[in-house]
Amino acid sequence: MSAPIKTRKKAKVSRYEPCPCHSGQFYAKCCGMFHGGAKPPSALTLMRSRYAAYAMHLADYIIDTTDSSGPQYEADRGKWKDSIESFASSVYFDGLEILEESLVGPEEAYVAFKACLRDALGKECGFSERSRFFLKADKWLYHSGVPL
Ligand SMILES: [Zn+2]
């Protein structure tokens, strides 16, 4: 029998540590502002802040920045939170590469990215996705994604 895989502890990040979105900036000057309530000014900054939120297990941030008309939106918030937490606990967030950002219009944008992840055993389990975002009521929201 194999030993159960231990889940990782929450990644706590202080203000002057590098941002978990791998921008190279201090957390406080990068996604920390958005996690603290400031509105991301673009789909790209929202995307980065969502990656950092996954890395920090900020399930509420993920949920609150998901478009309720998108396919990933779940009515059962508790269940959704659990699934975000269990995903975030099962991987290491090694890096984020932005491949392309394209604005369709002032209220619609796509961001293609590669998320570099590793599972608990150290095996690479990253993925690439083209995500779609909408600006609704002055707030960028993640709508959906297509694997690349
Ligand atoms: Zn960041």
Tab-separated table of C-alpha atoms and ligand atoms in Angstrom:
chain	number	residue	atom	x	y	z
A	1	MET	CA	0.000	0.000	0.000
A	2	SER	CA	1.268	3.431	-0.780
A	3	ALA	CA	1.332	6.133	1.828
A	4	PRO	CA	-1.312	8.820	1.549
A	5	ILE	CA	-0.136	11.941	-0.191
A	6	LYS	CA	0.168	14.814	2.207
A	7	THR	CA	-1.483	18.002	1.123
A	8	ARG	CA	0.547	21.131	1.115
A	9	LYS	CA	-0.011	23.899	3.594
A	10	LYS	CA	-1.466	27.145	2.418
A	11	ALA	CA	1.105	29.300	0.739
A	12	LYS	CA	1.295	32.428	2.819
A	13	VAL	CA	2.909	35.314	1.051
A	14	SER	CA	3.948	38.489	2.763
A	15	ARG	CA	3.877	41.890	1.124
A	16	TYR	CA	7.520	41.995	0.163
A	17	GLU	CA	7.854	38.476	-1.121
A	18	PRO	CA	7.782	37.753	-4.857
A	19	CYS	CA	4.265	37.515	-6.204
A	20	PRO	CA	3.057	33.912	-6.743
A	21	CYS	CA	2.073	34.876	-10.309
A	22	HIS	CA	5.826	34.899	-11.049
A	23	SER	CA	5.850	38.465	-12.350
A	24	GLY	CA	9.028	39.197	-10.432
A	25	GLN	CA	7.301	42.001	-8.522
A	26	PHE	CA	6.565	42.196	-4.835
A	27	TYR	CA	3.237	40.616	-3.942
A	28	ALA	CA	1.968	43.900	-2.481
A	29	LYS	CA	2.713	45.732	-5.745
A	30	CYS	CA	1.240	42.999	-7.924
A	31	CYS	CA	-1.642	40.602	-7.302
A	32	GLY	CA	-1.833	41.513	-3.616
A	33	MET	CA	-3.620	44.722	-4.619
A	34	PHE	CA	-6.304	42.760	-6.446
A	35	HIS	CA	-6.644	40.140	-3.721
A	36	GLY	CA	-7.131	43.087	-1.393
A	37	GLY	CA	-10.048	44.439	-3.393
A	38	ALA	CA	-8.645	46.633	-6.182
A	39	LYS	CA	-10.075	45.893	-9.622
A	40	PRO	CA	-7.665	44.337	-12.102
A	41	PRO	CA	-7.442	46.810	-14.986
A	42	SER	CA	-7.276	44.142	-17.689
A	43	ALA	CA	-8.056	40.518	-18.450
A	44	LEU	CA	-4.333	39.792	-18.257
A	45	THR	CA	-3.919	41.194	-14.756
A	46	LEU	CA	-7.030	39.317	-13.669
A	47	MET	CA	-5.621	36.115	-15.130
A	48	ARG	CA	-2.332	36.564	-13.267
A	49	SER	CA	-4.143	37.326	-10.025
A	50	ARG	CA	-6.244	34.176	-10.416
A	51	TYR	CA	-3.128	32.057	-10.872
A	52	ALA	CA	-1.673	33.631	-7.717
A	53	ALA	CA	-4.998	33.051	-5.927
A	54	TYR	CA	-4.871	29.354	-6.785
A	55	ALA	CA	-1.308	29.202	-5.479
A	56	MET	CA	-2.440	30.873	-2.247
A	57	HIS	CA	-5.667	28.870	-1.897
A	58	LEU	CA	-7.839	31.977	-2.141
A	59	ALA	CA	-10.903	30.069	-3.301
A	60	ASP	CA	-13.239	32.994	-2.712
A	61	TYR	CA	-11.220	35.142	-5.098
A	62	ILE	CA	-11.452	32.482	-7.806
A	63	ILE	CA	-15.193	32.183	-7.328
A	64	ASP	CA	-15.818	35.926	-7.194
A	65	THR	CA	-13.904	36.494	-10.449
A	66	THR	CA	-15.690	33.750	-12.406
A	67	ASP	CA	-18.465	34.816	-14.745
A	68	SER	CA	-21.730	33.313	-13.496
A	69	SER	CA	-22.770	32.672	-17.108
A	70	GLY	CA	-19.619	30.623	-17.803
A	71	PRO	CA	-19.441	26.808	-17.789
A	72	GLN	CA	-17.172	26.622	-14.743
A	73	TYR	CA	-19.528	28.478	-12.467
A	74	GLU	CA	-20.996	26.199	-9.822
A	75	ALA	CA	-24.146	26.970	-7.887
A	76	ASP	CA	-22.915	25.077	-4.837
A	77	ARG	CA	-20.300	27.481	-3.485
A	78	GLY	CA	-19.202	25.191	-0.647
A	79	LYS	CA	-18.589	22.283	-2.969
A	80	TRP	CA	-16.822	24.548	-5.444
A	81	LYS	CA	-14.570	25.930	-2.697
A	82	ASP	CA	-13.662	22.395	-1.651
A	83	SER	CA	-12.712	21.426	-5.176
A	84	ILE	CA	-10.549	24.556	-5.598
A	85	GLU	CA	-8.839	23.870	-2.259
A	86	SER	CA	-8.168	20.255	-3.113
A	87	PHE	CA	-6.733	21.170	-6.516
A	88	ALA	CA	-4.575	23.921	-5.004
A	89	SER	CA	-3.325	21.546	-2.303
A	90	SER	CA	-2.365	18.866	-4.781
A	91	VAL	CA	0.088	20.824	-6.917
A	92	TYR	CA	3.053	23.160	-6.802
A	93	PHE	CA	2.678	26.377	-8.766
A	94	ASP	CA	6.032	26.634	-10.483
A	95	GLY	CA	5.415	29.294	-13.057
A	96	LEU	CA	3.151	31.166	-15.399
A	97	GLU	CA	3.935	32.029	-18.985
A	98	ILE	CA	1.688	34.405	-20.858
A	99	LEU	CA	1.622	33.339	-24.488
A	100	GLU	CA	-0.753	35.916	-25.894
A	101	GLU	CA	-3.293	38.517	-24.888
A	102	SER	CA	-5.878	39.616	-27.405
A	103	LEU	CA	-8.621	42.151	-26.979
A	104	VAL	CA	-11.743	41.361	-28.956
A	105	GLY	CA	-13.387	44.601	-27.886
A	106	PRO	CA	-13.479	46.850	-24.844
A	107	GLU	CA	-15.446	44.207	-22.929
A	108	GLU	CA	-14.065	40.911	-24.203
A	109	ALA	CA	-10.536	39.516	-24.215
A	110	TYR	CA	-8.581	36.297	-24.515
A	111	VAL	CA	-5.421	35.340	-22.689
A	112	ALA	CA	-3.412	32.286	-23.695
A	113	PHE	CA	-1.077	31.005	-21.018
A	114	LYS	CA	0.938	28.078	-19.829
A	115	ALA	CA	0.629	27.159	-16.158
A	116	CYS	CA	3.675	25.246	-14.958
A	117	LEU	CA	2.568	22.865	-12.221
A	118	ARG	CA	3.997	19.838	-10.467
A	119	ASP	CA	2.073	17.239	-8.547
A	120	ALA	CA	2.885	16.079	-5.018
A	121	LEU	CA	5.323	13.508	-6.387
A	122	GLY	CA	7.195	16.120	-8.387
A	123	LYS	CA	5.809	15.119	-11.747
A	124	GLU	CA	5.018	17.889	-14.187
A	125	CYS	CA	1.296	18.404	-14.609
A	126	GLY	CA	1.066	21.832	-16.181
A	127	PHE	CA	-1.331	22.830	-18.902
A	128	SER	CA	-1.897	25.499	-21.505
A	129	GLU	CA	-5.185	27.210	-21.987
A	130	ARG	CA	-6.787	30.026	-23.915
A	131	SER	CA	-9.125	31.752	-21.500
A	132	ARG	CA	-11.976	34.044	-22.345
A	133	PHE	CA	-12.806	37.071	-20.210
A	134	PHE	CA	-15.625	39.563	-20.127
A	135	LEU	CA	-15.855	42.984	-18.540
A	136	LYS	CA	-19.146	43.143	-16.684
A	137	ALA	CA	-20.258	45.984	-14.421
A	138	ASP	CA	-16.726	47.386	-14.617
A	139	LYS	CA	-15.160	44.118	-13.456
A	140	TRP	CA	-13.138	41.640	-15.524
A	141	LEU	CA	-14.411	38.074	-15.097
A	142	TYR	CA	-13.122	34.708	-16.220
A	143	HIS	CA	-15.676	33.067	-18.475
A	144	SER	CA	-14.240	29.876	-19.926
A	145	GLY	CA	-11.140	28.230	-21.266
A	146	VAL	CA	-10.084	26.001	-24.128
A	147	PRO	CA	-7.045	23.712	-23.711
A	148	LEU	CA	-4.184	24.481	-26.095
B	1	ZN	ZN	1.171	38.919	-9.363
